[in-house]
Short mmCIF file of C-alpha atoms in Angstrom, two decimals:
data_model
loop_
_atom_site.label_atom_id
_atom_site.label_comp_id
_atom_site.label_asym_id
_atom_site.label_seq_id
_atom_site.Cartn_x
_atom_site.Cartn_y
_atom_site.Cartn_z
CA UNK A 1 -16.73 -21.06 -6.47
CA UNK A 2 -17.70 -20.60 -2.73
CA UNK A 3 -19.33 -17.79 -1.35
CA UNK A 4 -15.78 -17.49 0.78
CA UNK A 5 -13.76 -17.27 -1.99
CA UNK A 6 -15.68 -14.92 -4.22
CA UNK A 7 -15.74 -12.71 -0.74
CA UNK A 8 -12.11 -13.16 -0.84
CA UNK A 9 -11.72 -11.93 -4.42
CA UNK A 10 -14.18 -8.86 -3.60
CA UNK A 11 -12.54 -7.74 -0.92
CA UNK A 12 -8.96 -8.21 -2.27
CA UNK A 13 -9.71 -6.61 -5.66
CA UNK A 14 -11.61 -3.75 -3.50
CA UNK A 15 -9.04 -3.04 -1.18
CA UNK A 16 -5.95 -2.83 -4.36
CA UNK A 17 -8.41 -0.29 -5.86
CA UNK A 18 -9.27 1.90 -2.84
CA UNK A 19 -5.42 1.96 -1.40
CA UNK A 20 -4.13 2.35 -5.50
CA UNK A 21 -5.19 5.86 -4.90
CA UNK A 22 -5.88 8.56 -1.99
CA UNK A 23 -5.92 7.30 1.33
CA UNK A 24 -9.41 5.43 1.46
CA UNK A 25 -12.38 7.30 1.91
CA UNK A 26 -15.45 6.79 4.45
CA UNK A 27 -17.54 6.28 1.27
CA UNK A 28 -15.24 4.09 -0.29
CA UNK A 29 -15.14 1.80 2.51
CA UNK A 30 -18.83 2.10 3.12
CA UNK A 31 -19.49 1.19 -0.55
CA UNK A 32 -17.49 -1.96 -0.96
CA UNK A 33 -19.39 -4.18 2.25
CA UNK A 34 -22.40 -2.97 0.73
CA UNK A 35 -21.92 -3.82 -2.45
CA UNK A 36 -20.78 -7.17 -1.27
CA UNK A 37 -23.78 -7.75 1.11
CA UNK A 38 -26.45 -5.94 -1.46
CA UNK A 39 -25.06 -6.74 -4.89
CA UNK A 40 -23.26 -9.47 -4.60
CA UNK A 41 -25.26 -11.28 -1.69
CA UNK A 42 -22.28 -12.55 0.37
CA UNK A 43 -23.38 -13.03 3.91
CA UNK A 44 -22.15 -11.89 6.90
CA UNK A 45 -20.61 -14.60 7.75
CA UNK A 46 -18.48 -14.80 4.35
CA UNK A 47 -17.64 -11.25 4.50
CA UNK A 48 -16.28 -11.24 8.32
CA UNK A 49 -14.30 -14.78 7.39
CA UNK A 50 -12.34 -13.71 4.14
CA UNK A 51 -11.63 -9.90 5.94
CA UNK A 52 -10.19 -12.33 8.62
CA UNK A 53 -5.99 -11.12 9.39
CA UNK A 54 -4.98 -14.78 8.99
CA UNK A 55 -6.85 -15.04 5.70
CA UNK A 56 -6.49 -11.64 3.93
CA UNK A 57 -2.33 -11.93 5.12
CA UNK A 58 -2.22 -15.32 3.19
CA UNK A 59 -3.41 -13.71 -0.45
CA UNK A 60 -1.55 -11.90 -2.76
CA UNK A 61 -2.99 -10.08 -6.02
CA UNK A 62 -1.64 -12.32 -8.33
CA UNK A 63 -3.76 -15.08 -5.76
CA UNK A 64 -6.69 -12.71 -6.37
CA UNK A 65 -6.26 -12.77 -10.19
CA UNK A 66 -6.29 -16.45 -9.97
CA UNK A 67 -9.65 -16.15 -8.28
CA UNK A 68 -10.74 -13.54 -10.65
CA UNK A 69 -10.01 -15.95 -13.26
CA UNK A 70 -12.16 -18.06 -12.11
CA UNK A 71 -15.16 -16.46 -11.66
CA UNK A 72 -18.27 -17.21 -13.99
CA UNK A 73 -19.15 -14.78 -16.53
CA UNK A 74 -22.00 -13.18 -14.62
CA UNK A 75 -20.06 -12.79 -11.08
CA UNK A 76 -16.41 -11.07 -13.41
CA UNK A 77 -18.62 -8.62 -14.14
CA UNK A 78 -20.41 -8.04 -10.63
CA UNK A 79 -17.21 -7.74 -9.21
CA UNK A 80 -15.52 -5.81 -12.18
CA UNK A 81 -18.57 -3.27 -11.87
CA UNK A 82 -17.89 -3.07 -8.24
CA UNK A 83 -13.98 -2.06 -8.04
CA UNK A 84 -15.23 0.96 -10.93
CA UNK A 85 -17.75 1.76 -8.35
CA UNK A 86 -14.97 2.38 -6.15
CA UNK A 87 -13.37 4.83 -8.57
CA UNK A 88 -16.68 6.15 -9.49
CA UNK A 89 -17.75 7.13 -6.09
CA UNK A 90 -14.41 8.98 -5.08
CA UNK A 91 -14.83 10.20 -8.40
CA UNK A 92 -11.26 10.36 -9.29
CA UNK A 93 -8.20 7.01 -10.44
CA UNK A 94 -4.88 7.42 -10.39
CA UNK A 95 -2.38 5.37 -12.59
CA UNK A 96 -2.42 2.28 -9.52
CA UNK A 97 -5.68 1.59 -9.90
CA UNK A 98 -6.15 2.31 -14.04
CA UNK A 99 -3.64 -0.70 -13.94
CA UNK A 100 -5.13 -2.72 -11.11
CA UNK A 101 -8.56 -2.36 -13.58
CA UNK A 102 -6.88 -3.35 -16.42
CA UNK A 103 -5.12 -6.22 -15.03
CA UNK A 104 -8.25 -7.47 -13.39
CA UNK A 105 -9.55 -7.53 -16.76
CA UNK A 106 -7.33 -9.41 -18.50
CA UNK A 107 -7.17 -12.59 -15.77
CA UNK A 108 -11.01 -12.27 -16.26
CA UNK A 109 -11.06 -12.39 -20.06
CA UNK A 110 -13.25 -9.82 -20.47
CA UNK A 111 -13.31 -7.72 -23.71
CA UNK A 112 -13.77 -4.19 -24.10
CA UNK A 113 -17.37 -4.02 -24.42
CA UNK A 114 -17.78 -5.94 -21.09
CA UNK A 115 -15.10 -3.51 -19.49
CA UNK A 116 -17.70 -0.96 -20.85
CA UNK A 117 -20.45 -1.87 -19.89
CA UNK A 118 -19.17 -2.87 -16.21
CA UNK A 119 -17.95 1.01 -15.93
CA UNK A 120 -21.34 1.86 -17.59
CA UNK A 121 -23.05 -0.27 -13.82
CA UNK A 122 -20.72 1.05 -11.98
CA UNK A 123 -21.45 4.81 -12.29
CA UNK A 124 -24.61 3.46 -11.63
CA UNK A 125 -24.18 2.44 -8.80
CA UNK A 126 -21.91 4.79 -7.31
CA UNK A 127 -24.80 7.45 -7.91
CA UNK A 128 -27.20 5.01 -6.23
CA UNK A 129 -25.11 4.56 -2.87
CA UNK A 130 -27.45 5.14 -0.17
CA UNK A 131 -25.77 7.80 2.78
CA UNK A 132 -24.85 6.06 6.13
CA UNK A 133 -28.09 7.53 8.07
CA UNK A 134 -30.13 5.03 5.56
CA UNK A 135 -27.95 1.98 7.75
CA UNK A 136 -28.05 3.26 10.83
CA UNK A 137 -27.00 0.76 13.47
CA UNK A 138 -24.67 -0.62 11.25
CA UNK B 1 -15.34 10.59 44.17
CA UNK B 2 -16.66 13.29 41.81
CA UNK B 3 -20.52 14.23 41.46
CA UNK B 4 -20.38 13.21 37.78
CA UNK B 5 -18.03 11.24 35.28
CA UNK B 6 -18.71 14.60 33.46
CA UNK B 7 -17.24 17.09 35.64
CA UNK B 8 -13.50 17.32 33.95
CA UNK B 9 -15.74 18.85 31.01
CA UNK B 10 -16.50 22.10 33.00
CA UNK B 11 -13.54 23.70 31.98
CA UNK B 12 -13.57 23.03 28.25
CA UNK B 13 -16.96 23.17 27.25
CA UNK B 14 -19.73 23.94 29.70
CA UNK B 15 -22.76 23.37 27.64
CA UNK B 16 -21.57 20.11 26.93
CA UNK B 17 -20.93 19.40 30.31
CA UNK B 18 -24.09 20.92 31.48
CA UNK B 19 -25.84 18.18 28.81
CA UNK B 20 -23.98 15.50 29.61
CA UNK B 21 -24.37 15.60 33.34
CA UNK B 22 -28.43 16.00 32.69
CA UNK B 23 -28.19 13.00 30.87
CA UNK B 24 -26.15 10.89 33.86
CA UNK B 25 -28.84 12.13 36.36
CA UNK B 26 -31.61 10.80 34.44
CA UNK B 27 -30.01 7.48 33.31
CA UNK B 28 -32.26 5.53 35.75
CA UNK B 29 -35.11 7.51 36.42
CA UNK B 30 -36.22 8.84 32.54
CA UNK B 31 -33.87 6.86 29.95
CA UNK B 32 -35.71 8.80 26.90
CA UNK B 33 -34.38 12.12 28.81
CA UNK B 34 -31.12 10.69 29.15
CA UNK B 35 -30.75 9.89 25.54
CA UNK B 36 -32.39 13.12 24.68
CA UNK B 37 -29.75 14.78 26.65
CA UNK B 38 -27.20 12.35 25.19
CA UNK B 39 -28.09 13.62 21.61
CA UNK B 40 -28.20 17.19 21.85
CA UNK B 41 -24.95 16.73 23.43
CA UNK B 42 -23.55 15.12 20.28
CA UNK B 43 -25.18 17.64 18.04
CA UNK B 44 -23.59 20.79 20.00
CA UNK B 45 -20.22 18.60 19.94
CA UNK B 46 -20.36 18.64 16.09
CA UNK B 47 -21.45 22.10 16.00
CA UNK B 48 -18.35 23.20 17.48
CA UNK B 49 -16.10 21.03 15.57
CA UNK B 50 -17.75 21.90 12.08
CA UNK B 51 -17.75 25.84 13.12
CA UNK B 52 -13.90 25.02 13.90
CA UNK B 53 -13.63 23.28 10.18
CA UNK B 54 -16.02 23.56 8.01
CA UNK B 55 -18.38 26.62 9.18
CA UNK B 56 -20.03 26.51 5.93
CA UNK B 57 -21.77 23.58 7.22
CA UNK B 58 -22.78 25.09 10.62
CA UNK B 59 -26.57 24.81 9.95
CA UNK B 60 -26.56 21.25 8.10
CA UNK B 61 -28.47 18.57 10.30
CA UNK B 62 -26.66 16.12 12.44
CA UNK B 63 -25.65 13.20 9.96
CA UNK B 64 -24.27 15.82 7.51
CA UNK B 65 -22.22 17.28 10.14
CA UNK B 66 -20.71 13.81 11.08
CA UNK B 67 -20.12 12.50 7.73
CA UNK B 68 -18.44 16.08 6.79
CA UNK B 69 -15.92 15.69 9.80
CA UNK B 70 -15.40 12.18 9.20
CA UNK B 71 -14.35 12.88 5.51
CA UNK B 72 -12.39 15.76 6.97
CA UNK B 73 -10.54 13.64 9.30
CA UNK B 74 -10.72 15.12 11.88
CA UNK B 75 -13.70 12.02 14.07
CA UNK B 76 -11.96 8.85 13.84
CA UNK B 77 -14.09 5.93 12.61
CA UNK B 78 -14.42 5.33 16.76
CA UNK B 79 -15.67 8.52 17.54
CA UNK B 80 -17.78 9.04 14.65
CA UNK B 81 -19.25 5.33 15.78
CA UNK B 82 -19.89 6.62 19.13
CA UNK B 83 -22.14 9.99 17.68
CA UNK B 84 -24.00 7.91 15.51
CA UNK B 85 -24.86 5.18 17.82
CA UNK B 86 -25.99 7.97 20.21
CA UNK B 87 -27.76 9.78 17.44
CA UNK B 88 -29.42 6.64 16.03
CA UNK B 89 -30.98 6.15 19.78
CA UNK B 90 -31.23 9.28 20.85
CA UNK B 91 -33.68 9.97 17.23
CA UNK B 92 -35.40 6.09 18.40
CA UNK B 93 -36.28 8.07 21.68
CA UNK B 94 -37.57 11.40 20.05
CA UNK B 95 -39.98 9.56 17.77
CA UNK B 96 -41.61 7.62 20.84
CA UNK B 97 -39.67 4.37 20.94
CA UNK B 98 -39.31 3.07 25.07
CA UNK B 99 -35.74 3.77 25.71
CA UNK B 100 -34.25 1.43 28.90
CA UNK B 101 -31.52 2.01 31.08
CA UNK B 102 -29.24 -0.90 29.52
CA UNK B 103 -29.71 1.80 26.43
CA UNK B 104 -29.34 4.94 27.82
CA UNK B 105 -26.41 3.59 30.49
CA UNK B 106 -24.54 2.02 27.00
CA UNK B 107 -24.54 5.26 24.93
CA UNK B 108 -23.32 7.36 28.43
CA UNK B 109 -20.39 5.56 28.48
CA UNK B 110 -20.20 5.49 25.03
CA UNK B 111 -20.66 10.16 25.85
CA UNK B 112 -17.61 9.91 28.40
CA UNK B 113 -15.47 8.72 26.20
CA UNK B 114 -16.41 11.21 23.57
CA UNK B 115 -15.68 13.63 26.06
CA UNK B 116 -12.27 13.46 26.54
CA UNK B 117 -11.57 13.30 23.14
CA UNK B 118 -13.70 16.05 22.21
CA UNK B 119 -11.76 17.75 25.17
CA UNK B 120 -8.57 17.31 24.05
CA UNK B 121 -9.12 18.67 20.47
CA UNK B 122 -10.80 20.91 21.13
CA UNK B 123 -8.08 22.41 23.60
CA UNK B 124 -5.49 21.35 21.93
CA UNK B 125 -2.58 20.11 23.89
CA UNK B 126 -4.43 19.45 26.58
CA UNK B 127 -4.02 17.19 29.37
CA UNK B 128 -7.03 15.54 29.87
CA UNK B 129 -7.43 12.60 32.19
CA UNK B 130 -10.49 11.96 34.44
CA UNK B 131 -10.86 9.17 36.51
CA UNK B 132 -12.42 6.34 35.15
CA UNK B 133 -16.00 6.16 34.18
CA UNK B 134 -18.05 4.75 36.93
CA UNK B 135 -21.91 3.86 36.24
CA UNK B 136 -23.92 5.99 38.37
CA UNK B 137 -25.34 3.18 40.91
CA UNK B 138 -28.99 2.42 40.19
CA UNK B 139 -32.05 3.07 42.98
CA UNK B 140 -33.07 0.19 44.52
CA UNK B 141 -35.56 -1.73 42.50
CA UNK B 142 -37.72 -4.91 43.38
CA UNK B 143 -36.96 -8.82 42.21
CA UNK B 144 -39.41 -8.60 39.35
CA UNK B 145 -37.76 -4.75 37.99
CA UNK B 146 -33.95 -6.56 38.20
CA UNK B 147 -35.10 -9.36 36.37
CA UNK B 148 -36.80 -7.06 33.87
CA UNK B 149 -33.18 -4.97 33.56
CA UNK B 150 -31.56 -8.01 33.46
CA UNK B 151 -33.38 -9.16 30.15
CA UNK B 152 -33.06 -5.73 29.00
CA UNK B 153 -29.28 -5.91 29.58
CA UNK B 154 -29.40 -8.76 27.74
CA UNK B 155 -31.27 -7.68 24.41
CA UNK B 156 -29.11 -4.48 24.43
CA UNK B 157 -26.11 -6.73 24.43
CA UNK B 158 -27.43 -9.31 21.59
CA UNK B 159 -28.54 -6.00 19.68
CA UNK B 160 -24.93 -4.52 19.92
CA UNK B 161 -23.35 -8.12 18.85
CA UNK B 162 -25.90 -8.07 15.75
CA UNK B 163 -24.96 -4.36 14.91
CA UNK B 164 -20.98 -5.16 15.19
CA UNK B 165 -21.03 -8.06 12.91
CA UNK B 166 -23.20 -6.28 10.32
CA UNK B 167 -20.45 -3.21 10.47
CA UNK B 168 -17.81 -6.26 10.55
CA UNK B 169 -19.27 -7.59 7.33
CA UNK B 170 -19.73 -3.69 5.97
CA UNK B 171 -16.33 -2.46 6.34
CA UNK B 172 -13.96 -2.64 3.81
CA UNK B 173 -10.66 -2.86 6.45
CA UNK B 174 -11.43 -4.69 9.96
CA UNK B 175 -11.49 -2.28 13.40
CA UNK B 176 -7.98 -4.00 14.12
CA UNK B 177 -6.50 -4.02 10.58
CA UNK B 178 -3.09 -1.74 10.65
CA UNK B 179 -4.87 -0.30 7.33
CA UNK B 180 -1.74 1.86 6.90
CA UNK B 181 0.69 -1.28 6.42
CA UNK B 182 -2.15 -2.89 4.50
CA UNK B 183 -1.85 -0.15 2.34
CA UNK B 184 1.36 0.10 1.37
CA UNK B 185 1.74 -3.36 0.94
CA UNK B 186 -0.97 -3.72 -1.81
CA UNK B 187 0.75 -0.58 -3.15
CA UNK B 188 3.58 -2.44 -3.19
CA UNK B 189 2.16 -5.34 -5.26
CA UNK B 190 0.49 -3.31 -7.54
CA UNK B 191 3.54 -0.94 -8.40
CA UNK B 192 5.62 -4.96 -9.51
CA UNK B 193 2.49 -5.36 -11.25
CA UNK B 194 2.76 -2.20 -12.85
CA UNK B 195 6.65 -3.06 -13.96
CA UNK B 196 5.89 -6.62 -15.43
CA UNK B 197 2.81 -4.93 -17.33
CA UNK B 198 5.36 -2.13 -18.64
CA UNK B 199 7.65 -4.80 -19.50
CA UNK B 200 5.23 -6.80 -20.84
CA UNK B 201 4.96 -3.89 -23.71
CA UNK B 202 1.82 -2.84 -21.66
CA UNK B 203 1.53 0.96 -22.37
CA UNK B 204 2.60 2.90 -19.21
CA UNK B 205 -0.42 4.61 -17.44
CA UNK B 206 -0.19 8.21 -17.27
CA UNK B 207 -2.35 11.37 -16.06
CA UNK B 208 -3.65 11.63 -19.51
CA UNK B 209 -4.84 8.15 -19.60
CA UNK B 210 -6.79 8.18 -16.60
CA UNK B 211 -8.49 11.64 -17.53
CA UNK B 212 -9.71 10.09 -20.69
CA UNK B 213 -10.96 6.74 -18.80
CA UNK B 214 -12.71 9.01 -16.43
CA UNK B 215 -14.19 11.14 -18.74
CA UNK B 216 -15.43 8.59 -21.20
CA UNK B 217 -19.35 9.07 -21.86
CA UNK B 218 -20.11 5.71 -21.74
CA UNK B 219 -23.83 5.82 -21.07
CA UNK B 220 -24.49 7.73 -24.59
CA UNK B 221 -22.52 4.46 -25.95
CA UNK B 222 -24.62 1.68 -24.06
CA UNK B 223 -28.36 3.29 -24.28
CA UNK B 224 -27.77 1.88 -27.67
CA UNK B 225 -30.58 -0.73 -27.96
CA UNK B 226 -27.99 -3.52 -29.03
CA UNK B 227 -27.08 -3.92 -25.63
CA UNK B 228 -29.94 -5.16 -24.82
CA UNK B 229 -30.98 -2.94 -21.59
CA UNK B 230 -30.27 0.95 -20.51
CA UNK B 231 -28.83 2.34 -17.72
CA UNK B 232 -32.62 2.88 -16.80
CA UNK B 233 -32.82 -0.49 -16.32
CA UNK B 234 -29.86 -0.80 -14.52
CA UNK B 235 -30.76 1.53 -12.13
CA UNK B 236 -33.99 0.22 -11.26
CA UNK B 237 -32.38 -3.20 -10.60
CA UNK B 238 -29.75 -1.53 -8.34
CA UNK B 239 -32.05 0.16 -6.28
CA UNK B 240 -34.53 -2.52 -5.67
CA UNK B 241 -30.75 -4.68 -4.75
CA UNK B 242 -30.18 -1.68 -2.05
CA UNK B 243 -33.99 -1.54 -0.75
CA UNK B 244 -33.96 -4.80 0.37
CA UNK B 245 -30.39 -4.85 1.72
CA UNK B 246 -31.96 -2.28 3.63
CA UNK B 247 -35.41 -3.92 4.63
CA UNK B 248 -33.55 -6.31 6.23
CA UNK B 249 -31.24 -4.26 8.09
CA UNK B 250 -34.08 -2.01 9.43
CA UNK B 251 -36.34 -5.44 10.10
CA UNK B 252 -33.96 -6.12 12.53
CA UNK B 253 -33.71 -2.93 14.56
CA UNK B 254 -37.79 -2.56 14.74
CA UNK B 255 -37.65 -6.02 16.05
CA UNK B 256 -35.44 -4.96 18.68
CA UNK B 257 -36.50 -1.41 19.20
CA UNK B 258 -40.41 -3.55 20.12
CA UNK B 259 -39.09 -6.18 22.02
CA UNK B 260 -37.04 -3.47 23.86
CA UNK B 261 -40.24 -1.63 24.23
CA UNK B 262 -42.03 -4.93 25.78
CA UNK B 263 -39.68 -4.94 27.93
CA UNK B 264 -39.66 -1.53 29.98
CA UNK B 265 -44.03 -1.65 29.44
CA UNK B 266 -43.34 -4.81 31.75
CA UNK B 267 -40.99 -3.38 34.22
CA UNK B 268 -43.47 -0.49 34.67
CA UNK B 269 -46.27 -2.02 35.48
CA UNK B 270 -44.24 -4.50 37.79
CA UNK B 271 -43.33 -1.49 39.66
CA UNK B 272 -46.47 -0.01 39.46
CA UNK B 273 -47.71 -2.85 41.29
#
């Protein structure tokens, strides 16, 4: 998979899971580019493209479950870590986004100890999240 | 044509004014001054929006403040861009880096246009229109000091481009994205998903559900040593992840913040001589 199209499936899967609940945060939003650019080491370039109106309008979820699907092993569970992060750091889910986890999941083929242990990184992470003054200028 | 772009603030916050028009006066002649001026101005801004808000908060430093009325709602992702563009240079200034005019002149505009929102909430309702901003016009300089503005115009504006993408690439929703219709389009999507999973014999996600997802104490489960590494670990490999994200971010402003600093030592000593 290219680096566009895993941005693609990042940023899809993040956006379902920050707009299945509250109105997105200022964290929330913060925390999925830099969990793209830190964590999952898309570059600029690949993060601006696949945000791109004519792009993002094109995909669906079930087009970002196909993606998901497709993902190696490793990178399902980067990216499954990442939309609990979202969760996580707003420290709250409602029903929407329980789902939009689960059904991630499944097109992934990931089993419950995986699931586990991607929730298990992502509170991780959400505790690491450095405040915006650290990325000032950004 | 008024004595300052500031003036229209008199009436609705006079300290603020008082900064802001400091900070036009010395755009040219002391840029660090300007963006001194430039900062304070922010920080007694926020002041008096957090003492409207969240009071509780009154004596938290300026990053605290912003990120508490961001979350609140009340700064826009624009506005809140503005204070912390003036804040990041205004602090670059404090702590001895060469501010320029380019700089300075960049984050005054960036002021005015604070300044009428921050005069219209804070009197709400009202009408608020000054003319438009107008640079204040710059002394007269020799060849060699224009062409040393000139490249500093032109690092400020490469240095802005760099900054936009990386926020492009940050941001979860794009500064033109109508994030509301995005939003309740995905919501759409995942409420059909929601019915074919229900369908599907799926059990149907309730309150309880999500409480007992949430509240799961997972770590206790994976510092089990058959998972082969703790949360410890994890941790550690996160952070070192962040750290460099963040080496390379800050690389990139000390590069600029030195050249920028070149720069203005050059202009000086042209117009010293």
């Amino acid at each position: 998979m290219n680096d566009l199209d895993l941005a693609t499936t990042w940023f899809l899967s993040a956006r379902a899971m920050a707009c299945g609940g509250d109105e997105p945060s200022a964290s929330e939003e913060a925390a999925a580019g830099l969990f793209a650019r830190a964590i999952l080491g898309l570059d600029e370039d690949a993060c601006i493209e696949a945000k791109s109106s004519e792009h993002m309008h094109a995909m669906t979820l079930i087009d970002c479950m196909s993606l998901a699907g497709s993902l190696p092993r490793g990178t399902a569970d980067q990216v499954m870590t990442g939309v609990m992060m979202i969760a996580y750091a707003a420290a709250s889910m409602q029903p929407l986004q329980v789902r939009w986890a689960s059904m991630l999941a499944s097109a992934m083929d990931m089993t419950e100890e995986r699931f586990q242990r991607c929730c298990v990184n992502a509170r991780v992470v959400a505790s690491m999240l450095p405040h915006e003054e650290e990325l000032d200028g950004a | 044509m008024p004595e300052s772009n500031f003036d229209f603030l008199e009436k609705y916050d006079n300290r603020v004014a008082h900064l802001a028009a400091q900070a036009e006066a010395y755009v040219h002649s002391d840029p660090d001054s300007s963006l001194f001026k430039l900062r304070l101005m922010v920080e007694v801004m926020a002041r008096t929006l957090v003492e409207l808000n969240a009071s509780h908060l009154v004596d938290a430093d300026l990053s605290t403040m912003l990120r508490s009325l961001q979350s609140s709602g009340l700064l826009t992702r624009r506005e809140a861009d503005d204070m912390h563009s003036i804040r990041r240079d205004g602090n670059a200034a404090v702590h001895g880096h060469e501010s320029s005019t380019p700089t300075a002149l960049r984050r005054l505009r960036d002021a005015w246009r604070l300044s009428r929102w921050y005069a219209r909430t804070v009197k709400r309702g009202a009408k608020v229109d000054p003319p438009p901003f107008s640079p204040p016009p710059p002394p007269r300089e020799s060849r060699a000091q224009q062409e040393a503005r000139r490249k500093a115009e032109a690092l400020e504006e490469a240095a802005e481009q760099r900054r936009s993408r990386t926020r492009a690439a940050l941001l979860l929703f794009g500064d033109h994205d109508d994030v509301g219709a995005m939003r309740w389009r995905l919501r759409g999507e995942l409420r059909a998903l929601e019915g074919v999973a229900v369908a599907a014999g799926e059990p149907v996600v309730d309150a309880d559900f999500v409480a007992l997802v949430m509240a799961m104490d997972l770590e206790q489960i994976l510092e089990h040593p058959s998972w082969g590494h703790s949360s410890g670990e994890a941790k550690t490999k996160v952070e070192s992840q962040f750290q460099a994200f963040k080496v390379a971010h800050e690389a990139a402003e000390q590069e600029y913040l030195q050249t920028r600093s070149e720069i203005v030592r050059e202009a000086r000593t042209q117009g010293d001589g």
